[in-house]
PDB file of C-alpha atoms and ligand atoms in Angstrom:
ATOM      1  CA  UNK B  69      -1.950  48.564 -52.828  1.00 75.00           C
ATOM      2  CA  UNK B  70      -0.663  51.965 -51.741  1.00 93.00           C
ATOM      3  CA  UNK B  71      -1.656  55.276 -53.222  1.00 98.00           C
ATOM      4  CA  UNK B  72      -0.245  55.647 -56.740  1.00 98.00           C
ATOM      5  CA  UNK B  73       1.364  58.724 -58.276  1.00 98.00           C
ATOM      6  CA  UNK B  74       0.609  59.120 -61.991  1.00 99.00           C
ATOM      7  CA  UNK B  75       2.561  61.849 -63.824  1.00 98.00           C
ATOM      8  CA  UNK B  76       0.470  63.251 -66.675  1.00 98.00           C
ATOM      9  CA  UNK B  77       2.973  63.285 -69.499  1.00 97.00           C
ATOM     10  CA  UNK B  78       0.898  65.686 -71.603  1.00 89.00           C
ATOM     11  CA  UNK B  79       2.394  68.386 -69.406  1.00 96.00           C
ATOM     12  CA  UNK B  80       5.958  67.422 -70.377  1.00 98.00           C
ATOM     13  CA  UNK B  81       8.201  68.941 -73.020  1.00 97.00           C
ATOM     14  CA  UNK B  82       7.838  66.720 -76.085  1.00 95.00           C
ATOM     15  CA  UNK B  83      11.293  67.655 -77.329  1.00 97.00           C
ATOM     16  CA  UNK B  84      12.755  65.618 -74.507  1.00 97.00           C
ATOM     17  CA  UNK B  85       9.799  63.591 -73.276  1.00 97.00           C
ATOM     18  CA  UNK B  86      11.725  60.302 -73.044  1.00 98.00           C
ATOM     19  CA  UNK B  87      14.245  61.806 -70.674  1.00 98.00           C
ATOM     20  CA  UNK B  88      11.513  63.487 -68.639  1.00 98.00           C
ATOM     21  CA  UNK B  89       9.524  60.253 -68.330  1.00 98.00           C
ATOM     22  CA  UNK B  90      12.695  58.482 -67.185  1.00 98.00           C
ATOM     23  CA  UNK B  91      13.164  61.113 -64.483  1.00 98.00           C
ATOM     24  CA  UNK B  92       9.626  60.608 -63.179  1.00 98.00           C
ATOM     25  CA  UNK B  93      10.178  56.851 -63.014  1.00 98.00           C
ATOM     26  CA  UNK B  94      13.488  57.285 -61.206  1.00 98.00           C
ATOM     27  CA  UNK B  95      11.659  59.619 -58.815  1.00 98.00           C
ATOM     28  CA  UNK B  96       9.132  56.879 -58.026  1.00 98.00           C
ATOM     29  CA  UNK B  97       6.243  57.335 -60.489  1.00 98.00           C
ATOM     30  CA  UNK B  98       3.941  54.313 -60.198  1.00 98.00           C
ATOM     31  CA  UNK B  99       2.001  54.678 -63.427  1.00 98.00           C
ATOM     32  CA  UNK B 100       2.051  57.073 -66.420  1.00 98.00           C
ATOM     33  CA  UNK B 101      -1.105  59.023 -67.262  1.00 98.00           C
ATOM     34  CA  UNK B 102      -1.549  59.525 -71.024  1.00 98.00           C
ATOM     35  CA  UNK B 103      -4.162  62.062 -72.123  1.00 98.00           C
ATOM     36  CA  UNK B 104      -5.839  61.453 -75.465  1.00 98.00           C
ATOM     37  CA  UNK B 105      -7.781  64.440 -76.866  1.00 98.00           C
ATOM     38  CA  UNK B 106      -9.483  64.654 -80.240  1.00 98.00           C
ATOM     39  CA  UNK B 107     -10.447  68.325 -80.635  1.00 98.00           C
ATOM     40  CA  UNK B 108     -14.133  67.356 -80.531  1.00 98.00           C
ATOM     41  CA  UNK B 109     -15.006  66.076 -77.079  1.00 98.00           C
ATOM     42  CA  UNK B 110     -12.458  68.524 -75.629  1.00 98.00           C
ATOM     43  CA  UNK B 111     -10.998  71.694 -77.163  1.00 97.00           C
ATOM     44  CA  UNK B 112      -7.472  70.380 -77.630  1.00 97.00           C
ATOM     45  CA  UNK B 113      -5.642  67.686 -79.598  1.00 97.00           C
ATOM     46  CA  UNK B 114      -2.910  65.411 -78.253  1.00 97.00           C
ATOM     47  CA  UNK B 115      -1.466  62.061 -79.251  1.00 96.00           C
ATOM     48  CA  UNK B 116      -2.707  58.655 -80.390  1.00 97.00           C
ATOM     49  CA  UNK B 117      -1.731  55.001 -79.998  1.00 98.00           C
ATOM     50  CA  UNK B 118       1.528  55.131 -81.997  1.00 98.00           C
ATOM     51  CA  UNK B 119       3.221  57.467 -79.560  1.00 97.00           C
ATOM     52  CA  UNK B 120       1.882  55.452 -76.653  1.00 98.00           C
ATOM     53  CA  UNK B 121       3.448  52.336 -78.207  1.00 98.00           C
ATOM     54  CA  UNK B 122       6.842  54.046 -78.462  1.00 98.00           C
ATOM     55  CA  UNK B 123       6.660  54.839 -74.754  1.00 98.00           C
ATOM     56  CA  UNK B 124       5.266  51.514 -73.557  1.00 98.00           C
ATOM     57  CA  UNK B 125       8.064  49.624 -75.312  1.00 98.00           C
ATOM     58  CA  UNK B 126      10.578  51.422 -73.124  1.00 97.00           C
ATOM     59  CA  UNK B 127       8.998  51.618 -69.671  1.00 98.00           C
ATOM     60  CA  UNK B 128       7.899  48.966 -67.228  1.00 96.00           C
ATOM     61  CA  UNK B 129       5.333  51.024 -65.307  1.00 98.00           C
ATOM     62  CA  UNK B 130       1.706  50.698 -66.443  1.00 98.00           C
ATOM     63  CA  UNK B 131       0.237  53.299 -68.804  1.00 98.00           C
ATOM     64  CA  UNK B 132      -3.182  54.754 -68.035  1.00 98.00           C
ATOM     65  CA  UNK B 133      -4.869  56.094 -71.196  1.00 99.00           C
ATOM     66  CA  UNK B 134      -7.455  58.772 -70.400  1.00 98.00           C
ATOM     67  CA  UNK B 135      -9.628  58.931 -73.517  1.00 98.00           C
ATOM     68  CA  UNK B 136     -11.213  62.342 -74.073  1.00 98.00           C
ATOM     69  CA  UNK B 137     -12.495  61.452 -77.527  1.00 98.00           C
ATOM     70  CA  UNK B 138     -15.723  60.866 -79.385  1.00 97.00           C
ATOM     71  CA  UNK B 139     -16.595  57.261 -80.131  1.00 97.00           C
ATOM     72  CA  UNK B 140     -13.994  55.768 -77.774  1.00 98.00           C
ATOM     73  CA  UNK B 141     -15.027  52.157 -78.578  1.00 98.00           C
ATOM     74  CA  UNK B 142     -13.527  52.529 -82.023  1.00 98.00           C
ATOM     75  CA  UNK B 143     -10.061  53.290 -80.676  1.00 98.00           C
ATOM     76  CA  UNK B 144      -9.885  51.239 -77.464  1.00 98.00           C
ATOM     77  CA  UNK B 145      -8.388  48.093 -79.100  1.00 98.00           C
ATOM     78  CA  UNK B 146      -5.589  50.170 -80.660  1.00 98.00           C
ATOM     79  CA  UNK B 147      -4.684  51.759 -77.327  1.00 98.00           C
ATOM     80  CA  UNK B 148      -4.608  48.424 -75.508  1.00 98.00           C
ATOM     81  CA  UNK B 149      -2.582  46.894 -78.339  1.00 98.00           C
ATOM     82  CA  UNK B 150      -0.166  49.825 -78.022  1.00 98.00           C
ATOM     83  CA  UNK B 151       0.392  48.992 -74.361  1.00 98.00           C
ATOM     84  CA  UNK B 152      -2.219  50.831 -72.300  1.00 98.00           C
ATOM     85  CA  UNK B 153      -3.068  48.557 -69.376  1.00 98.00           C
ATOM     86  CA  UNK B 154      -5.546  51.017 -67.868  1.00 99.00           C
ATOM     87  CA  UNK B 155      -8.125  52.729 -70.108  1.00 99.00           C
ATOM     88  CA  UNK B 156     -10.765  55.230 -69.018  1.00 99.00           C
ATOM     89  CA  UNK B 157     -13.742  56.685 -70.871  1.00 98.00           C
ATOM     90  CA  UNK B 158     -16.008  59.601 -69.981  1.00 98.00           C
ATOM     91  CA  UNK B 159     -19.519  58.935 -68.757  1.00 98.00           C
ATOM     92  CA  UNK B 160     -20.658  62.051 -70.659  1.00 98.00           C
ATOM     93  CA  UNK B 161     -19.932  60.668 -74.126  1.00 96.00           C
ATOM     94  CA  UNK B 162     -20.149  56.899 -73.771  1.00 95.00           C
ATOM     95  CA  UNK B 163     -23.772  55.894 -74.354  1.00 95.00           C
ATOM     96  CA  UNK B 164     -23.225  52.144 -73.948  1.00 97.00           C
ATOM     97  CA  UNK B 165     -20.983  52.369 -70.943  1.00 98.00           C
ATOM     98  CA  UNK B 166     -21.534  48.791 -69.780  1.00 98.00           C
ATOM     99  CA  UNK B 167     -20.490  47.482 -73.192  1.00 98.00           C
ATOM    100  CA  UNK B 168     -17.488  49.786 -73.337  1.00 98.00           C
ATOM    101  CA  UNK B 169     -16.227  48.832 -69.875  1.00 98.00           C
ATOM    102  CA  UNK B 170     -16.413  45.146 -70.800  1.00 98.00           C
ATOM    103  CA  UNK B 171     -14.732  45.827 -74.134  1.00 98.00           C
ATOM    104  CA  UNK B 172     -11.775  47.223 -72.177  1.00 98.00           C
ATOM    105  CA  UNK B 173     -11.798  44.380 -69.640  1.00 98.00           C
ATOM    106  CA  UNK B 174     -12.099  41.681 -72.286  1.00 98.00           C
ATOM    107  CA  UNK B 175      -8.963  43.081 -73.895  1.00 98.00           C
ATOM    108  CA  UNK B 176      -7.193  42.521 -70.575  1.00 98.00           C
ATOM    109  CA  UNK B 177      -6.966  46.121 -69.343  1.00 99.00           C
ATOM    110  CA  UNK B 178      -8.378  47.836 -66.271  1.00 98.00           C
ATOM    111  CA  UNK B 179     -11.532  49.758 -67.131  1.00 99.00           C
ATOM    112  CA  UNK B 180     -12.191  53.227 -65.776  1.00 98.00           C
ATOM    113  CA  UNK B 181     -15.046  55.697 -65.989  1.00 98.00           C
ATOM    114  CA  UNK B 182     -14.458  59.458 -65.845  1.00 98.00           C
ATOM    115  CA  UNK B 183     -16.640  62.246 -64.469  1.00 98.00           C
ATOM    116  CA  UNK B 184     -16.391  65.874 -65.560  1.00 98.00           C
ATOM    117  CA  UNK B 185     -16.714  68.538 -62.851  1.00 98.00           C
ATOM    118  CA  UNK B 186     -20.403  69.295 -63.574  1.00 98.00           C
ATOM    119  CA  UNK B 187     -21.536  65.680 -63.950  1.00 98.00           C
ATOM    120  CA  UNK B 188     -23.475  64.371 -60.933  1.00 98.00           C
ATOM    121  CA  UNK B 189     -21.618  61.683 -58.993  1.00 98.00           C
ATOM    122  CA  UNK B 190     -24.792  59.583 -59.205  1.00 98.00           C
ATOM    123  CA  UNK B 191     -24.196  59.249 -62.972  1.00 98.00           C
ATOM    124  CA  UNK B 192     -21.651  56.493 -62.245  1.00 97.00           C
ATOM    125  CA  UNK B 193     -23.714  54.603 -59.693  1.00 97.00           C
ATOM    126  CA  UNK B 194     -24.395  51.658 -62.003  1.00 97.00           C
ATOM    127  CA  UNK B 195     -21.061  51.746 -63.821  1.00 97.00           C
ATOM    128  CA  UNK B 196     -19.249  51.541 -60.477  1.00 97.00           C
ATOM    129  CA  UNK B 197     -20.314  47.926 -60.165  1.00 98.00           C
ATOM    130  CA  UNK B 198     -18.357  47.092 -63.307  1.00 98.00           C
ATOM    131  CA  UNK B 199     -15.466  49.550 -63.331  1.00 98.00           C
ATOM    132  CA  UNK B 200     -11.986  48.953 -61.942  1.00 98.00           C
ATOM    133  CA  UNK B 201     -11.589  52.677 -61.259  1.00 98.00           C
ATOM    134  CA  UNK B 202     -13.445  55.958 -61.348  1.00 98.00           C
ATOM    135  CA  UNK B 203     -11.578  59.096 -62.396  1.00 98.00           C
ATOM    136  CA  UNK B 204     -12.866  62.313 -60.884  1.00 99.00           C
ATOM    137  CA  UNK B 205     -11.897  65.367 -62.931  1.00 99.00           C
ATOM    138  CA  UNK B 206     -10.925  68.292 -60.715  1.00 98.00           C
ATOM    139  CA  UNK B 207     -10.567  70.618 -63.746  1.00 98.00           C
ATOM    140  CA  UNK B 208     -12.531  70.761 -66.986  1.00 98.00           C
ATOM    141  CA  UNK B 209     -10.623  68.445 -69.308  1.00 98.00           C
ATOM    142  CA  UNK B 210      -8.573  69.793 -72.198  1.00 98.00           C
ATOM    143  CA  UNK B 211      -5.464  71.395 -70.768  1.00 97.00           C
ATOM    144  CA  UNK B 212      -2.878  70.888 -68.112  1.00 97.00           C
ATOM    145  CA  UNK B 213      -1.922  73.773 -65.849  1.00 97.00           C
ATOM    146  CA  UNK B 214      -5.464  74.711 -64.777  1.00 98.00           C
ATOM    147  CA  UNK B 215      -6.522  75.544 -61.248  1.00 98.00           C
ATOM    148  CA  UNK B 216      -7.973  72.827 -59.006  1.00 98.00           C
ATOM    149  CA  UNK B 217     -11.750  73.308 -58.642  1.00 98.00           C
ATOM    150  CA  UNK B 218     -12.222  73.495 -54.866  1.00 95.00           C
ATOM    151  CA  UNK B 219     -15.653  71.887 -54.943  1.00 97.00           C
ATOM    152  CA  UNK B 220     -13.927  68.682 -56.068  1.00 98.00           C
ATOM    153  CA  UNK B 221     -13.231  67.864 -52.411  1.00 98.00           C
ATOM    154  CA  UNK B 222     -16.963  67.675 -51.666  1.00 98.00           C
ATOM    155  CA  UNK B 223     -17.404  65.558 -54.795  1.00 98.00           C
ATOM    156  CA  UNK B 224     -14.545  63.280 -53.776  1.00 98.00           C
ATOM    157  CA  UNK B 225     -16.266  62.644 -50.429  1.00 98.00           C
ATOM    158  CA  UNK B 226     -19.542  61.887 -52.180  1.00 98.00           C
ATOM    159  CA  UNK B 227     -17.851  59.556 -54.658  1.00 98.00           C
ATOM    160  CA  UNK B 228     -15.982  57.806 -51.888  1.00 98.00           C
ATOM    161  CA  UNK B 229     -19.133  57.025 -49.938  1.00 98.00           C
ATOM    162  CA  UNK B 230     -20.924  55.810 -53.084  1.00 98.00           C
ATOM    163  CA  UNK B 231     -17.918  53.654 -53.985  1.00 98.00           C
ATOM    164  CA  UNK B 232     -17.722  52.217 -50.436  1.00 98.00           C
ATOM    165  CA  UNK B 233     -21.369  51.225 -50.656  1.00 98.00           C
ATOM    166  CA  UNK B 234     -21.443  49.863 -54.230  1.00 97.00           C
ATOM    167  CA  UNK B 235     -18.005  48.452 -55.004  1.00 98.00           C
ATOM    168  CA  UNK B 236     -15.210  48.903 -52.439  1.00 98.00           C
ATOM    169  CA  UNK B 237     -12.677  47.348 -54.851  1.00 98.00           C
ATOM    170  CA  UNK B 238     -13.123  50.156 -57.376  1.00 98.00           C
ATOM    171  CA  UNK B 239     -10.224  52.626 -57.130  1.00 98.00           C
ATOM    172  CA  UNK B 240     -10.667  56.396 -57.064  1.00 98.00           C
ATOM    173  CA  UNK B 241      -8.373  58.449 -59.285  1.00 98.00           C
ATOM    174  CA  UNK B 242      -8.255  62.250 -59.346  1.00 98.00           C
ATOM    175  CA  UNK B 243      -6.965  64.447 -62.170  1.00 98.00           C
ATOM    176  CA  UNK B 244      -6.420  68.169 -62.570  1.00 98.00           C
ATOM    177  CA  UNK B 245      -4.664  70.894 -60.638  1.00 98.00           C
ATOM    178  CA  UNK B 246      -2.996  68.634 -58.080  1.00 98.00           C
ATOM    179  CA  UNK B 247       0.198  70.139 -56.672  1.00 98.00           C
ATOM    180  CA  UNK B 248       2.356  70.060 -53.566  1.00 97.00           C
ATOM    181  CA  UNK B 249      -0.195  72.286 -51.812  1.00 97.00           C
ATOM    182  CA  UNK B 250      -3.225  70.002 -52.154  1.00 98.00           C
ATOM    183  CA  UNK B 251      -1.904  66.478 -52.736  1.00 98.00           C
ATOM    184  CA  UNK B 252      -2.016  65.579 -49.035  1.00 98.00           C
ATOM    185  CA  UNK B 253      -5.632  66.679 -48.783  1.00 98.00           C
ATOM    186  CA  UNK B 254      -6.841  64.598 -51.745  1.00 98.00           C
ATOM    187  CA  UNK B 255      -5.037  61.522 -50.417  1.00 98.00           C
ATOM    188  CA  UNK B 256      -6.582  62.020 -46.971  1.00 97.00           C
ATOM    189  CA  UNK B 257      -9.996  62.311 -48.612  1.00 97.00           C
ATOM    190  CA  UNK B 258      -9.534  58.897 -50.201  1.00 97.00           C
ATOM    191  CA  UNK B 259      -8.062  59.396 -53.679  1.00 98.00           C
ATOM    192  CA  UNK B 260      -5.887  56.389 -54.547  1.00 98.00           C
ATOM    193  CA  UNK B 261      -4.406  57.295 -57.934  1.00 98.00           C
ATOM    194  CA  UNK B 262      -3.140  60.859 -58.104  1.00 98.00           C
ATOM    195  CA  UNK B 263      -2.545  62.429 -61.522  1.00 99.00           C
ATOM    196  CA  UNK B 264      -0.083  65.325 -61.571  1.00 99.00           C
ATOM    197  CA  UNK B 265       0.873  67.200 -64.746  1.00 98.00           C
ATOM    198  CA  UNK B 266       2.278  70.707 -64.376  1.00 98.00           C
ATOM    199  CA  UNK B 267       2.926  70.040 -60.675  1.00 98.00           C
ATOM    200  CA  UNK B 268       5.736  67.723 -61.831  1.00 98.00           C
ATOM    201  CA  UNK B 269       6.801  68.825 -65.300  1.00 98.00           C
ATOM    202  CA  UNK B 270       7.115  72.535 -64.582  1.00 98.00           C
ATOM    203  CA  UNK B 271       9.691  71.803 -61.881  1.00 98.00           C
ATOM    204  CA  UNK B 272      13.363  72.427 -62.580  1.00 97.00           C
ATOM    205  CA  UNK B 273      14.283  68.981 -61.252  1.00 98.00           C
ATOM    206  CA  UNK B 274      11.573  66.546 -62.357  1.00 98.00           C
ATOM    207  CA  UNK B 275      13.020  63.563 -60.533  1.00 98.00           C
ATOM    208  CA  UNK B 276      13.300  65.452 -57.237  1.00 98.00           C
ATOM    209  CA  UNK B 277       9.791  66.851 -57.634  1.00 98.00           C
ATOM    210  CA  UNK B 278       8.354  63.374 -58.263  1.00 98.00           C
ATOM    211  CA  UNK B 279      10.160  62.093 -55.186  1.00 98.00           C
ATOM    212  CA  UNK B 280       8.831  65.005 -53.128  1.00 98.00           C
ATOM    213  CA  UNK B 281       5.221  64.282 -54.156  1.00 98.00           C
ATOM    214  CA  UNK B 282       5.692  60.583 -53.383  1.00 98.00           C
ATOM    215  CA  UNK B 283       6.950  61.531 -49.923  1.00 98.00           C
ATOM    216  CA  UNK B 284       3.940  63.809 -49.406  1.00 98.00           C
ATOM    217  CA  UNK B 285       1.654  60.921 -50.404  1.00 98.00           C
ATOM    218  CA  UNK B 286       3.408  58.633 -47.900  1.00 96.00           C
ATOM    219  CA  UNK B 287       3.052  61.226 -45.153  1.00 95.00           C
ATOM    220  CA  UNK B 288      -0.674  61.564 -45.889  1.00 95.00           C
ATOM    221  CA  UNK B 289      -1.227  57.804 -45.950  1.00 84.00           C
ATOM    222  CA  UNK B 290       0.669  57.375 -42.680  1.00 74.00           C
ATOM    223  CA  UNK B 291      -1.657  59.706 -40.716  1.00 64.00           C
TER     224      UNK B 291
HETATM  225  C1  DX5 D 439      -6.686  67.528 -68.421  1.00 65.36           C
HETATM  226  C2  DX5 D 439      -5.923  66.239 -68.321  1.00 65.36           C
HETATM  227  C3  DX5 D 439      -5.023  66.172 -67.138  1.00 65.36           C
HETATM  228  C4  DX5 D 439      -3.966  67.241 -67.114  1.00 65.36           C
HETATM  229  C5  DX5 D 439      -3.372  67.315 -65.740  1.00 65.36           C
HETATM  230  O1  DX5 D 439      -7.611  67.418 -69.424  1.00 65.36           O
HETATM  231  O2  DX5 D 439      -6.821  65.157 -68.228  1.00 65.36           O
HETATM  232  O3  DX5 D 439      -4.475  64.878 -67.017  1.00 65.36           O
HETATM  233  O4  DX5 D 439      -2.964  67.014 -68.045  1.00 65.36           O
HETATM  234  O5  DX5 D 439      -2.483  68.399 -65.685  1.00 65.36           O
HETATM  235  P1  DX5 D 439      -2.385  69.332 -64.391  1.00 65.36           P
HETATM  236  O6  DX5 D 439      -1.941  68.459 -63.248  1.00 65.36           O
HETATM  237  O7  DX5 D 439      -1.383  70.380 -64.772  1.00 65.36           O
HETATM  238  O8  DX5 D 439      -3.763  69.905 -64.132  1.00 65.36           O
HETATM  239 ZN1   ZN D 440      -6.057  63.152 -67.718  1.00 65.36          ZN
END
């Protein structure tokens, strides 16, 4: 599997989100990243399973639900039912992580575990054995359009070596502040699923911007 580009649709304009999503898919988006925020775990509120269902009915690319919510177990079945085929939960607020990862897997979705910028990489050492992917946050979750935290590169290296040792099949996803300027670097450092919000949706031509980022990914993979 090549490196995947995952537009974060939270950053889109919800007046015309369907058209914008279509443009990202025509530009080569591999997967859609759907941010779920509850105003408790993170200081912002977004959308739930109903809106995800409206989108999943109309697209053929997978949808990756990033759950930034308290008590994720309660809502996971609804998100999978709505069409999320990847679901990730934060290590910081999921006390029974092993159970939660298998809840996601037993529903037939890929299970991911997410790390906030100040959470030690070692916090996912055990979960890595069971997860299909680890999502490294390169901003503090809650908003799109924030600046990439530079230290995330060191953390990406550390995560990559832990992953290589514990479970080489587990994918590494990165989320927050990825743009044209740093996408090549994160791919070269081993990120395999690249979430981009404002770096796509603030462009005048969303399709062309998606295509450009895909080309940058290909150039980074080729080296
Ligand atoms: C932040 C979200 C991200 C965000 C990415 O809490 O998890 O997915 O929307 O947006 P950018 O790429 O603008 O940082
Ligand atoms: Zn996200």
